[in-house]
JSON list of C-alpha atoms and ligand atoms in Angstrom, two decimals:
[
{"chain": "A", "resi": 290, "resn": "UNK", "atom": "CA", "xyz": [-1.78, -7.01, -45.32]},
{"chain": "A", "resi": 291, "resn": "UNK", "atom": "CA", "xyz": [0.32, -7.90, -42.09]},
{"chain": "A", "resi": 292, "resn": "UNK", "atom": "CA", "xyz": [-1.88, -6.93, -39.09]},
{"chain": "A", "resi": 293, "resn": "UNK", "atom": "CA", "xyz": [0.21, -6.48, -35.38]},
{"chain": "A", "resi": 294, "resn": "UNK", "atom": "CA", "xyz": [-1.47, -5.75, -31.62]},
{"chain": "A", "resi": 295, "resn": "UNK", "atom": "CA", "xyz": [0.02, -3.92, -29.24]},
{"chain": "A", "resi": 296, "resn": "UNK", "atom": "CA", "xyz": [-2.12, -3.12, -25.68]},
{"chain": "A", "resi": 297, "resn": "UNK", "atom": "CA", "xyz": [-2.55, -0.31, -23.94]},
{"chain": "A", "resi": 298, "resn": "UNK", "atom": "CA", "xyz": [-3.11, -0.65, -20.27]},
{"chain": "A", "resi": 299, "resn": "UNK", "atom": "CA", "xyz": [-2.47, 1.14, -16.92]},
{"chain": "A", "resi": 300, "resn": "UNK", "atom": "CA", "xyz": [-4.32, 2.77, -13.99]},
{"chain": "A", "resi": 301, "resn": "UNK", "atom": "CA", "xyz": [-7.96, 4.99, -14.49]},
{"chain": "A", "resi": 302, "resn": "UNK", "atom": "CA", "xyz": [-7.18, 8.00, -16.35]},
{"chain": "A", "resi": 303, "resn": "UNK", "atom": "CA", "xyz": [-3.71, 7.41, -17.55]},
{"chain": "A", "resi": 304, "resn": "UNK", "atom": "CA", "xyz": [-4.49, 8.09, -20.78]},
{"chain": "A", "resi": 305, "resn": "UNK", "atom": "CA", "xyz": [-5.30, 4.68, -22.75]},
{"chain": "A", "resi": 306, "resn": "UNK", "atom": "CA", "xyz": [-8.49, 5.64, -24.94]},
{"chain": "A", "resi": 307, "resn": "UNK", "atom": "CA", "xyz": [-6.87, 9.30, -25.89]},
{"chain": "A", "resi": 308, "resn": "UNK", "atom": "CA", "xyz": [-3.54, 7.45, -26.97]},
{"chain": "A", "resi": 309, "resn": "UNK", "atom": "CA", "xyz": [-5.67, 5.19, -29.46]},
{"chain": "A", "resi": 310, "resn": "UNK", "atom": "CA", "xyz": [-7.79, 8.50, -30.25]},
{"chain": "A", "resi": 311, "resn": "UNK", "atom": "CA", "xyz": [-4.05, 10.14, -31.00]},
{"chain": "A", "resi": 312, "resn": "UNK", "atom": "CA", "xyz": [-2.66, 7.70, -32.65]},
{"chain": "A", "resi": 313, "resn": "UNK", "atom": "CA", "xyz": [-5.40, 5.87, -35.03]},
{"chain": "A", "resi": 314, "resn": "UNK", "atom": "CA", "xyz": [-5.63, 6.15, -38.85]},
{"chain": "A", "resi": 315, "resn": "UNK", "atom": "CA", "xyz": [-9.52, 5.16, -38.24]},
{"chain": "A", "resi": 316, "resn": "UNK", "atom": "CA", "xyz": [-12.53, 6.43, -36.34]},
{"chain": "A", "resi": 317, "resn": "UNK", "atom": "CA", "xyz": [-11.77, 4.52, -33.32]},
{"chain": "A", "resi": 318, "resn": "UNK", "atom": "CA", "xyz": [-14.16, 2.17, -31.62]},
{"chain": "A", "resi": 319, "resn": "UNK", "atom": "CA", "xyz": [-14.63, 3.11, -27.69]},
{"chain": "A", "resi": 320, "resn": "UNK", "atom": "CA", "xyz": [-17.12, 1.76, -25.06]},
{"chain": "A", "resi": 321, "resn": "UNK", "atom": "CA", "xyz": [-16.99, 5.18, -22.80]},
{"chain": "A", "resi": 322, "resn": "UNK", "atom": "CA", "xyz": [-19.79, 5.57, -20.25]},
{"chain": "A", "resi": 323, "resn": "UNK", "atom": "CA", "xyz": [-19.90, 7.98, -17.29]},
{"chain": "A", "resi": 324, "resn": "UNK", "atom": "CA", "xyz": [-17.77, 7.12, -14.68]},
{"chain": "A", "resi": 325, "resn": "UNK", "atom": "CA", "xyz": [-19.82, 6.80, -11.42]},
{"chain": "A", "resi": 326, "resn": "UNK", "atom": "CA", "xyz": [-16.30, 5.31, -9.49]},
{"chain": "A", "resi": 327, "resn": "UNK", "atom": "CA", "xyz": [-15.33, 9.33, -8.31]},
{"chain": "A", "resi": 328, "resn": "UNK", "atom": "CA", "xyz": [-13.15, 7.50, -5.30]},
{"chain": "A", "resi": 329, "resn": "UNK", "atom": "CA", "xyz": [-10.62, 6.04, -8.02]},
{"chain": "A", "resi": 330, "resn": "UNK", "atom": "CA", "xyz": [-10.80, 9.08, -10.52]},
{"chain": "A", "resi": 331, "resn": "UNK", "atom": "CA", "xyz": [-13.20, 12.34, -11.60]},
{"chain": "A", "resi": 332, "resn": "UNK", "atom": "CA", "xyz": [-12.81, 12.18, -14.82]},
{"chain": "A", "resi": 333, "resn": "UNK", "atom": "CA", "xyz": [-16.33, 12.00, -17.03]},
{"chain": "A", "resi": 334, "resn": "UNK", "atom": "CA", "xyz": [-16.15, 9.06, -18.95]},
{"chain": "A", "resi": 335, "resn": "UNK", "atom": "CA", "xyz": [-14.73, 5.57, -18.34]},
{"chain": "A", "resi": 336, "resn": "UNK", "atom": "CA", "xyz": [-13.90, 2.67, -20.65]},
{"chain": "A", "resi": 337, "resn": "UNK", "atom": "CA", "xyz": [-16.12, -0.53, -19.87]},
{"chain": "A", "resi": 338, "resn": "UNK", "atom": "CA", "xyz": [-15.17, -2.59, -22.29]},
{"chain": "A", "resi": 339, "resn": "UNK", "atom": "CA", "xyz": [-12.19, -1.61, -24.83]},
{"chain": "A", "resi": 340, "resn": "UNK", "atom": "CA", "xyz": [-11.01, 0.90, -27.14]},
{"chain": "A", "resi": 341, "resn": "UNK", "atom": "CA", "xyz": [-9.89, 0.22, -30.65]},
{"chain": "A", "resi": 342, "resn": "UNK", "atom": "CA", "xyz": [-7.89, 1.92, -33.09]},
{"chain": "A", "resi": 343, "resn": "UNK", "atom": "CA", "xyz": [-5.74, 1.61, -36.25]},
{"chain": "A", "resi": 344, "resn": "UNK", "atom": "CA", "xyz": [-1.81, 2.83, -37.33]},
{"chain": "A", "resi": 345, "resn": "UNK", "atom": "CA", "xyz": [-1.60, 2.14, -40.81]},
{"chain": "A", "resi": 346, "resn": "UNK", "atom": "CA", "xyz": [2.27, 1.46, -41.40]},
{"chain": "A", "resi": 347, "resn": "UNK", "atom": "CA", "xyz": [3.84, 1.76, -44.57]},
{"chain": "A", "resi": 348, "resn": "UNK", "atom": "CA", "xyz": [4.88, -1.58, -46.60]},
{"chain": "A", "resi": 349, "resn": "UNK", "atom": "CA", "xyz": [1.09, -3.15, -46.08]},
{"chain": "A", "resi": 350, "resn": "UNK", "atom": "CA", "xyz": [1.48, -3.16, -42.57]},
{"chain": "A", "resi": 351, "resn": "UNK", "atom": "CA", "xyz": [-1.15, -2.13, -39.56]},
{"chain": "A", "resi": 352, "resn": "UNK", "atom": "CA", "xyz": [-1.24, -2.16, -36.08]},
{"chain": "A", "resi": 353, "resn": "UNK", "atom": "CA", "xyz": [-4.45, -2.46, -34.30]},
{"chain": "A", "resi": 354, "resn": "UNK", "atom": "CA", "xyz": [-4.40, -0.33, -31.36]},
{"chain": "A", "resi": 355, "resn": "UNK", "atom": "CA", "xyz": [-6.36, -1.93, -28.20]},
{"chain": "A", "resi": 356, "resn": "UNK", "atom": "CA", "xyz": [-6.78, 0.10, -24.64]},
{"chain": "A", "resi": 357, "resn": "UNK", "atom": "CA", "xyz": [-7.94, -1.92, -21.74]},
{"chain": "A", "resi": 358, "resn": "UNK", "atom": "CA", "xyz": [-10.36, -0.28, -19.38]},
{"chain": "A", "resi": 359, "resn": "UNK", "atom": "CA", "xyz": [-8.75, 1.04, -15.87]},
{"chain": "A", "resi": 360, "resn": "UNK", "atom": "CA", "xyz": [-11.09, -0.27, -13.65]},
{"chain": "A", "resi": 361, "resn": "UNK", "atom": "CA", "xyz": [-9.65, -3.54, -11.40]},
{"chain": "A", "resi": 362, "resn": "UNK", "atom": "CA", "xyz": [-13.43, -4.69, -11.56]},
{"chain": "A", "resi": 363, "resn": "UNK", "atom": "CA", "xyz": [-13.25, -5.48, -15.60]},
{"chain": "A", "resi": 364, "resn": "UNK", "atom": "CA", "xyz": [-9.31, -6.87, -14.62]},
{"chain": "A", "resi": 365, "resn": "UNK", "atom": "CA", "xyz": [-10.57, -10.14, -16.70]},
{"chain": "A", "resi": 366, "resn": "UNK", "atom": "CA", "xyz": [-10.34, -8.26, -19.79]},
{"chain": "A", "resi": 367, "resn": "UNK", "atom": "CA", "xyz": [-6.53, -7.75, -19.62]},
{"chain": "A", "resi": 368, "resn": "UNK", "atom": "CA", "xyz": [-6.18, -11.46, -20.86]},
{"chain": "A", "resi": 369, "resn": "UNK", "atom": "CA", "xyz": [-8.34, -11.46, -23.58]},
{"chain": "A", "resi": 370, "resn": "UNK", "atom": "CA", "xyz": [-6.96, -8.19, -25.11]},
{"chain": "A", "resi": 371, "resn": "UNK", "atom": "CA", "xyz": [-3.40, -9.81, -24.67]},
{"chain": "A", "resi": 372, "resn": "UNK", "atom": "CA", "xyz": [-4.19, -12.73, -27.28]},
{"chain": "A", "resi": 373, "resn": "UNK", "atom": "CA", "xyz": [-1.77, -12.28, -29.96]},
{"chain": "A", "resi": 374, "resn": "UNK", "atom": "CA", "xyz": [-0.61, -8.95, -29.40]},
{"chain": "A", "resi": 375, "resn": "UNK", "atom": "CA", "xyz": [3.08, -8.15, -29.65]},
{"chain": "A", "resi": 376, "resn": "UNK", "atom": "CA", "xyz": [3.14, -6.41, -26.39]},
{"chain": "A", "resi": 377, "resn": "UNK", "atom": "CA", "xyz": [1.85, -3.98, -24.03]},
{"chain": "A", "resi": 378, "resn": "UNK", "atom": "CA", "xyz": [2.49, -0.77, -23.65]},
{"chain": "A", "resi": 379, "resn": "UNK", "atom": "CA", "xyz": [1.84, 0.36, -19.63]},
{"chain": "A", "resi": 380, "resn": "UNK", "atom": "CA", "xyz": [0.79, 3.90, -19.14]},
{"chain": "A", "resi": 381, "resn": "UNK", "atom": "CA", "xyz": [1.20, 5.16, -15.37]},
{"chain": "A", "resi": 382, "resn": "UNK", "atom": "CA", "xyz": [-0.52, 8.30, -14.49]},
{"chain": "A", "resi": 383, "resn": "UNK", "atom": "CA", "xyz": [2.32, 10.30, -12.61]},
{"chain": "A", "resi": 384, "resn": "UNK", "atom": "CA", "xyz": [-0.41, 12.31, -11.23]},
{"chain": "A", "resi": 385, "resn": "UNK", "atom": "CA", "xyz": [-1.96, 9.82, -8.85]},
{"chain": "A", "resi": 386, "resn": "UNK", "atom": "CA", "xyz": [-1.37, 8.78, -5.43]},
{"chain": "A", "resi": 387, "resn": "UNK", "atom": "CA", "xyz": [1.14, 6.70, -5.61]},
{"chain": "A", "resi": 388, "resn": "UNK", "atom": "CA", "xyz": [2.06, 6.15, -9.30]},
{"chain": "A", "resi": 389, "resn": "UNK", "atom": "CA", "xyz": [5.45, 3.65, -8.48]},
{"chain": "A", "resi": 390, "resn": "UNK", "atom": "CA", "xyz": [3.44, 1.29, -6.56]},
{"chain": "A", "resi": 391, "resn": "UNK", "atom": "CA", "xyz": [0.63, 1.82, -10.00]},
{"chain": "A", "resi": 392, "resn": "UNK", "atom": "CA", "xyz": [4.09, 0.34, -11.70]},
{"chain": "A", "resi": 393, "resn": "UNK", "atom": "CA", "xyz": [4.96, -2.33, -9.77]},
{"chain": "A", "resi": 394, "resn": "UNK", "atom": "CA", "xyz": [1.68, -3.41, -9.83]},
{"chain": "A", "resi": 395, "resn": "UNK", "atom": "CA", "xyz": [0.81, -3.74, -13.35]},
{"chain": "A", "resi": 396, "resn": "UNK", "atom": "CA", "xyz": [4.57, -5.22, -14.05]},
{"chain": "A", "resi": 397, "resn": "UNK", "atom": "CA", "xyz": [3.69, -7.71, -11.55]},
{"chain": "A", "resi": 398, "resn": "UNK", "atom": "CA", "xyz": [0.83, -8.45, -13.80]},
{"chain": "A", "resi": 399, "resn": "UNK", "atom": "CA", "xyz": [1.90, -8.22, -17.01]},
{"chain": "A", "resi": 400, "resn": "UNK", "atom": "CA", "xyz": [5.21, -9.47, -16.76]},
{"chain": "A", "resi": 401, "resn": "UNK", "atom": "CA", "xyz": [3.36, -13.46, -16.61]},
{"chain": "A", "resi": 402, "resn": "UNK", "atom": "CA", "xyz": [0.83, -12.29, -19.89]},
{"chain": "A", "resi": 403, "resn": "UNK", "atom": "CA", "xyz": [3.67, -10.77, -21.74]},
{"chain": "A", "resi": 404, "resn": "UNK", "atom": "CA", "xyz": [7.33, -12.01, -20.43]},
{"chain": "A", "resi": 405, "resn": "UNK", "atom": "CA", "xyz": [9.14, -9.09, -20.86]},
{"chain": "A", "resi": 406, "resn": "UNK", "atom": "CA", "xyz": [7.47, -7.81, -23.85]},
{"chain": "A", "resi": 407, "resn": "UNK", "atom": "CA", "xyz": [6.69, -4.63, -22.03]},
{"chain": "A", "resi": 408, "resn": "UNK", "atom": "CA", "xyz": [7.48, -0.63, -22.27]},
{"chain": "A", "resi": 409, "resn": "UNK", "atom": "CA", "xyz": [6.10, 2.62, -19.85]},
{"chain": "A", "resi": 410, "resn": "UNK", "atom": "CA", "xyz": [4.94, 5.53, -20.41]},
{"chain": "A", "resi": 411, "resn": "UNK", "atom": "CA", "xyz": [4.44, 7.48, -17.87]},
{"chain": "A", "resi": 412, "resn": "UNK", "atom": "CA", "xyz": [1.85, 10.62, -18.82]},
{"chain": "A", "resi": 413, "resn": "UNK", "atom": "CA", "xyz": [0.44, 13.57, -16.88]},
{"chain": "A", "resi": 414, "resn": "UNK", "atom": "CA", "xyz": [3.74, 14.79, -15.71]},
{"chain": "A", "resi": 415, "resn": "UNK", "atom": "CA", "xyz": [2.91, 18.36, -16.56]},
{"chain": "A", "resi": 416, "resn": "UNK", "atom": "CA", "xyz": [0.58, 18.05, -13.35]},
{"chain": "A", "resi": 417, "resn": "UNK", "atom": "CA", "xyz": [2.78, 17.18, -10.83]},
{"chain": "A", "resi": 418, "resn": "UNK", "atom": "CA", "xyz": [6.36, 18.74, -12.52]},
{"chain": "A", "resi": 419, "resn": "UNK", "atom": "CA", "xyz": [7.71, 19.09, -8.74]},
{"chain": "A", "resi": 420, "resn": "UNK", "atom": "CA", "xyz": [7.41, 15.22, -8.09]},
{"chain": "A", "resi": 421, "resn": "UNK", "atom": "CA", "xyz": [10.90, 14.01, -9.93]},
{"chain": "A", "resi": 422, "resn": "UNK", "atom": "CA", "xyz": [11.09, 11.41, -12.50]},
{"chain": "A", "resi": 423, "resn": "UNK", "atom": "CA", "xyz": [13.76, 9.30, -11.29]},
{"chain": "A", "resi": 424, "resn": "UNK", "atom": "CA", "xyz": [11.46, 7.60, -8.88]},
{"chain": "A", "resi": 425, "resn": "UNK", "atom": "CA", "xyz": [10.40, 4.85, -11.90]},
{"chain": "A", "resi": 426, "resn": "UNK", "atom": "CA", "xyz": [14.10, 4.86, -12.96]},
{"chain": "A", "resi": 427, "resn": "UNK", "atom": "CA", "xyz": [15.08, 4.38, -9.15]},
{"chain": "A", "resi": 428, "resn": "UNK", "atom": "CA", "xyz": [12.47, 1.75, -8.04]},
{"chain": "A", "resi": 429, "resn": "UNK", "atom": "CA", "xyz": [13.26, -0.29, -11.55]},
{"chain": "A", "resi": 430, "resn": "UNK", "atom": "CA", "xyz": [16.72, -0.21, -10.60]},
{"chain": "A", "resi": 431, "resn": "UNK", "atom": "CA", "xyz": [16.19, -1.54, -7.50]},
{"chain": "A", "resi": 432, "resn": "UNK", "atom": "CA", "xyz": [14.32, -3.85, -8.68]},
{"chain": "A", "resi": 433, "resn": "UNK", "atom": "CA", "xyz": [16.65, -5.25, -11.10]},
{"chain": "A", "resi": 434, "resn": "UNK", "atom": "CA", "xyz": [14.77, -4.22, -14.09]},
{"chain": "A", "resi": 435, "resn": "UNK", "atom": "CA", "xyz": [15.88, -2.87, -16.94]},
{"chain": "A", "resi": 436, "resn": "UNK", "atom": "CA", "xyz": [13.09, -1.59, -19.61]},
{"chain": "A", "resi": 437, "resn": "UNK", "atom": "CA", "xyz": [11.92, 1.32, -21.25]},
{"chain": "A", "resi": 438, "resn": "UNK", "atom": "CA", "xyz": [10.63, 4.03, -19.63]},
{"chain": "A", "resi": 439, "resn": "UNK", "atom": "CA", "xyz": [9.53, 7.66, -21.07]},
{"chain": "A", "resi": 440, "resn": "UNK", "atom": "CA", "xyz": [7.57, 10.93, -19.78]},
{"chain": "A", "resi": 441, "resn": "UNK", "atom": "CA", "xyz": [4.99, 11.05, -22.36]},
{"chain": "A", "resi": 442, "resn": "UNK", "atom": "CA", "xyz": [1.51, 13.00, -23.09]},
{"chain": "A", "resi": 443, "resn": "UNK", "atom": "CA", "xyz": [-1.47, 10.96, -24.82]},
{"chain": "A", "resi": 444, "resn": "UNK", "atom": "CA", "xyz": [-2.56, 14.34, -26.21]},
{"chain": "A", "resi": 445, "resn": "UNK", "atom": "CA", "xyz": [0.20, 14.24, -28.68]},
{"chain": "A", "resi": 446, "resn": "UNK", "atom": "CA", "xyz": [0.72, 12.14, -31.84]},
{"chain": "A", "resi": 447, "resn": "UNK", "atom": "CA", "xyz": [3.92, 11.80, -31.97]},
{"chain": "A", "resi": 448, "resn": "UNK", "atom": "CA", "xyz": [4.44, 10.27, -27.97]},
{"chain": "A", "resi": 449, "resn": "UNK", "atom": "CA", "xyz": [2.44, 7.90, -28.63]},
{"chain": "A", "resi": 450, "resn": "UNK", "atom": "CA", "xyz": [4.23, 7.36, -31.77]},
{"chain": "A", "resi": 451, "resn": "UNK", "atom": "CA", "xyz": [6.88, 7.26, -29.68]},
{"chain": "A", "resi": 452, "resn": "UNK", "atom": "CA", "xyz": [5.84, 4.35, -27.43]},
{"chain": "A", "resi": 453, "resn": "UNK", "atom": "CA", "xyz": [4.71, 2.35, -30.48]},
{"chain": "A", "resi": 454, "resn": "UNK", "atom": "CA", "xyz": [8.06, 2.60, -32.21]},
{"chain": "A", "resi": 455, "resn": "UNK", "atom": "CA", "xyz": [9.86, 1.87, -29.29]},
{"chain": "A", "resi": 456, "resn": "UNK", "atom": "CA", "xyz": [8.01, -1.51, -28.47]},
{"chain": "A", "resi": 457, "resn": "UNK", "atom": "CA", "xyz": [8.59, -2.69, -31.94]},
{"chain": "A", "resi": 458, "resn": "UNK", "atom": "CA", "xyz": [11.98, -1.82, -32.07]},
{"chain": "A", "resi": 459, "resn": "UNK", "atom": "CA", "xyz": [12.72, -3.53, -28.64]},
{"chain": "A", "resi": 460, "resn": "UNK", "atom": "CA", "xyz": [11.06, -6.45, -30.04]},
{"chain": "A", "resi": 461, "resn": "UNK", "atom": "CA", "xyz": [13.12, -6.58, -33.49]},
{"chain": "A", "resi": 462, "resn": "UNK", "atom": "CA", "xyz": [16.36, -6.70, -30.96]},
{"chain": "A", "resi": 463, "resn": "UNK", "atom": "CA", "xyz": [15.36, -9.73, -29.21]},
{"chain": "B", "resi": 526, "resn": "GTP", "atom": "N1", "xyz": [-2.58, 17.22, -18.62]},
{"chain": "B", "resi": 526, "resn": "GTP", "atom": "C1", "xyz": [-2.43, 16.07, -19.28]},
{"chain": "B", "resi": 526, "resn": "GTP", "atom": "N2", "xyz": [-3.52, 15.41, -19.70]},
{"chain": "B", "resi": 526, "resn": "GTP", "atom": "C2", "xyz": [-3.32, 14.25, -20.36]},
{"chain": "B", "resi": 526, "resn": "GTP", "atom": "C3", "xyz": [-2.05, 13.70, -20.61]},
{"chain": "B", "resi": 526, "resn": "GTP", "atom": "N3", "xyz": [-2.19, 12.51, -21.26]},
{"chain": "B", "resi": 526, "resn": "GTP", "atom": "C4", "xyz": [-3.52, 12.33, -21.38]},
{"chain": "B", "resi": 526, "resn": "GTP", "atom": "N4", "xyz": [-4.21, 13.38, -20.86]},
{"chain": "B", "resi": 526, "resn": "GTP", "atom": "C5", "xyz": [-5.66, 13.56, -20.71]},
{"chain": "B", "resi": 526, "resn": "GTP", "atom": "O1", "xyz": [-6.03, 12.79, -19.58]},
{"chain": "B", "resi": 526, "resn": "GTP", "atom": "C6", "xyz": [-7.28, 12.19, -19.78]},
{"chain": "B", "resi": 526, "resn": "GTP", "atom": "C7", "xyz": [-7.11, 10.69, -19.69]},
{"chain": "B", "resi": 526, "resn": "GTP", "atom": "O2", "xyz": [-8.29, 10.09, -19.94]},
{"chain": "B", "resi": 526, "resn": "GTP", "atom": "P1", "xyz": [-8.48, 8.74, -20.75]},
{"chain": "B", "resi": 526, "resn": "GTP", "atom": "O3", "xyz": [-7.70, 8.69, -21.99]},
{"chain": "B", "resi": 526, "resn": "GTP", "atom": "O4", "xyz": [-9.94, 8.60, -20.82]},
{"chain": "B", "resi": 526, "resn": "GTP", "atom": "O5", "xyz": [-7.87, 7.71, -19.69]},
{"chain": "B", "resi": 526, "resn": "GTP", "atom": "P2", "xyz": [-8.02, 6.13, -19.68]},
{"chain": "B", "resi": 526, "resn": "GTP", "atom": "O6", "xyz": [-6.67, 5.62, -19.34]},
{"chain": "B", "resi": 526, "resn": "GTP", "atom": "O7", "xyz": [-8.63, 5.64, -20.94]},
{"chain": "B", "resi": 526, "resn": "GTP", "atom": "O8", "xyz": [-8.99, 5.87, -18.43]},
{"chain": "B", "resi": 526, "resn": "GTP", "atom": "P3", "xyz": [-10.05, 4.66, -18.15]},
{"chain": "B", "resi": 526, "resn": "GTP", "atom": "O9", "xyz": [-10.71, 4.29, -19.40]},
{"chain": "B", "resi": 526, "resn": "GTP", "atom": "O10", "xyz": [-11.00, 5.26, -17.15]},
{"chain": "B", "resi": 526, "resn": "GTP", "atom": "O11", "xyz": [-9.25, 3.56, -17.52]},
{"chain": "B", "resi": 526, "resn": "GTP", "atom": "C8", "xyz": [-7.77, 12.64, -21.15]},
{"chain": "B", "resi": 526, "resn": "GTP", "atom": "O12", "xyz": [-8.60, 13.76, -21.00]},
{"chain": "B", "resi": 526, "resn": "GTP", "atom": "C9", "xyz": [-6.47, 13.04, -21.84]},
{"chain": "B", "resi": 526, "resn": "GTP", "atom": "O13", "xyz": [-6.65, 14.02, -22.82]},
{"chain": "B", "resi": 526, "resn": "GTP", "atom": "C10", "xyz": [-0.90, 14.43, -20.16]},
{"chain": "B", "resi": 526, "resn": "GTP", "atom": "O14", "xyz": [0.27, 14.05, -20.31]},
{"chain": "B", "resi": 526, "resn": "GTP", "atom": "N5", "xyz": [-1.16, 15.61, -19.51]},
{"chain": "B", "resi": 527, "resn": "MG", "atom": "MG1", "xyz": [-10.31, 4.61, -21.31]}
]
């Protein structure tokens, strides 16, 4: 059995543990408690530690599924997840404040851990629709980069299928 990685990380509430929750073939592993940070997000629950999941490919193949926690305060975590894994995929929450400096700022990061070996999703649009998309396609353009970006929501399978697919795929072509 070939076992891959792929990461999950991004800002509080972006959507990380219900991707792996989506996507896995197994009961997946969290370490939720209740978030007491309110100032960064209200959500209920916050991951302290990781989240774990499984995709069970066909051809003996699975991917194990790992989602960082949001919080800058358990940042050292983002290293230890990386170990190994094929890439990361970075969800932005297109909700928040100010979701293209959320971008910048965990390319910044990532782009030393992974070198290049990076895709976006960018979920929640359904609750800001009036706040256009082409500000990630504009600010990655100015910024000479050129990866893969997609509106996507965690709640469904198949986007997070989506990302998945699409990291593997951009991997296979080099
Ligand atoms: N409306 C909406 N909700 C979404 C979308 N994607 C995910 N969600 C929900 O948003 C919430 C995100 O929460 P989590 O998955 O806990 O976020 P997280 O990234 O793991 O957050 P931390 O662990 O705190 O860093 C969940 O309730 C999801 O069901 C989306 O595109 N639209
Ligand atoms: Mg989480």
């Amino acid at each position: 059995m070939q076992r891959l990685k792929i990461v999950f990380s991004g800002p509080m509430g972006a959507g990380k543990t219900q991707a792996i929750a989506s996507l896995s073939d197994i009961s997946v592993v969290s370490t939720e408690v209740q978030n007491t940070d309110l100032d960064a997000h209200t959500k209920a629950l916050t991951t302290v530690g990781m989240d774990y999941g499984e995709l069970i490919l066909d051809e003996g193949t699975s991917i194990g599924l790992y989602g960082t926690p949001g919080q800058e305060r358990f940042n050292f975590i983002w290293s230890i997840l990386s170990q190994g894994a094929l890439g990361v995929i970075i969800l932005i929450d297109h909700s928040a404040a100010d979701p293209v400096q959320d971008l910048a700022y965990y390319l910044a990061t990532f782009d030393k851990i992974y070198q290049g070996r990076i895709i976006v999703g960018v979920s929640q649009v359904d609750k800001m629709p009036e706040r256009p998309f082409e500000i990630y396609r504009n600010w990655l353009e100015d910024n000479d980069r050129n990866l893969p970006i997609y509106p996507v929501d965690m709640r469904k399978k198949d986007d997070v299928l989506l990302l998945v697919e699409t990291i593997i795929t951009a991997l296979e072509q080099g």
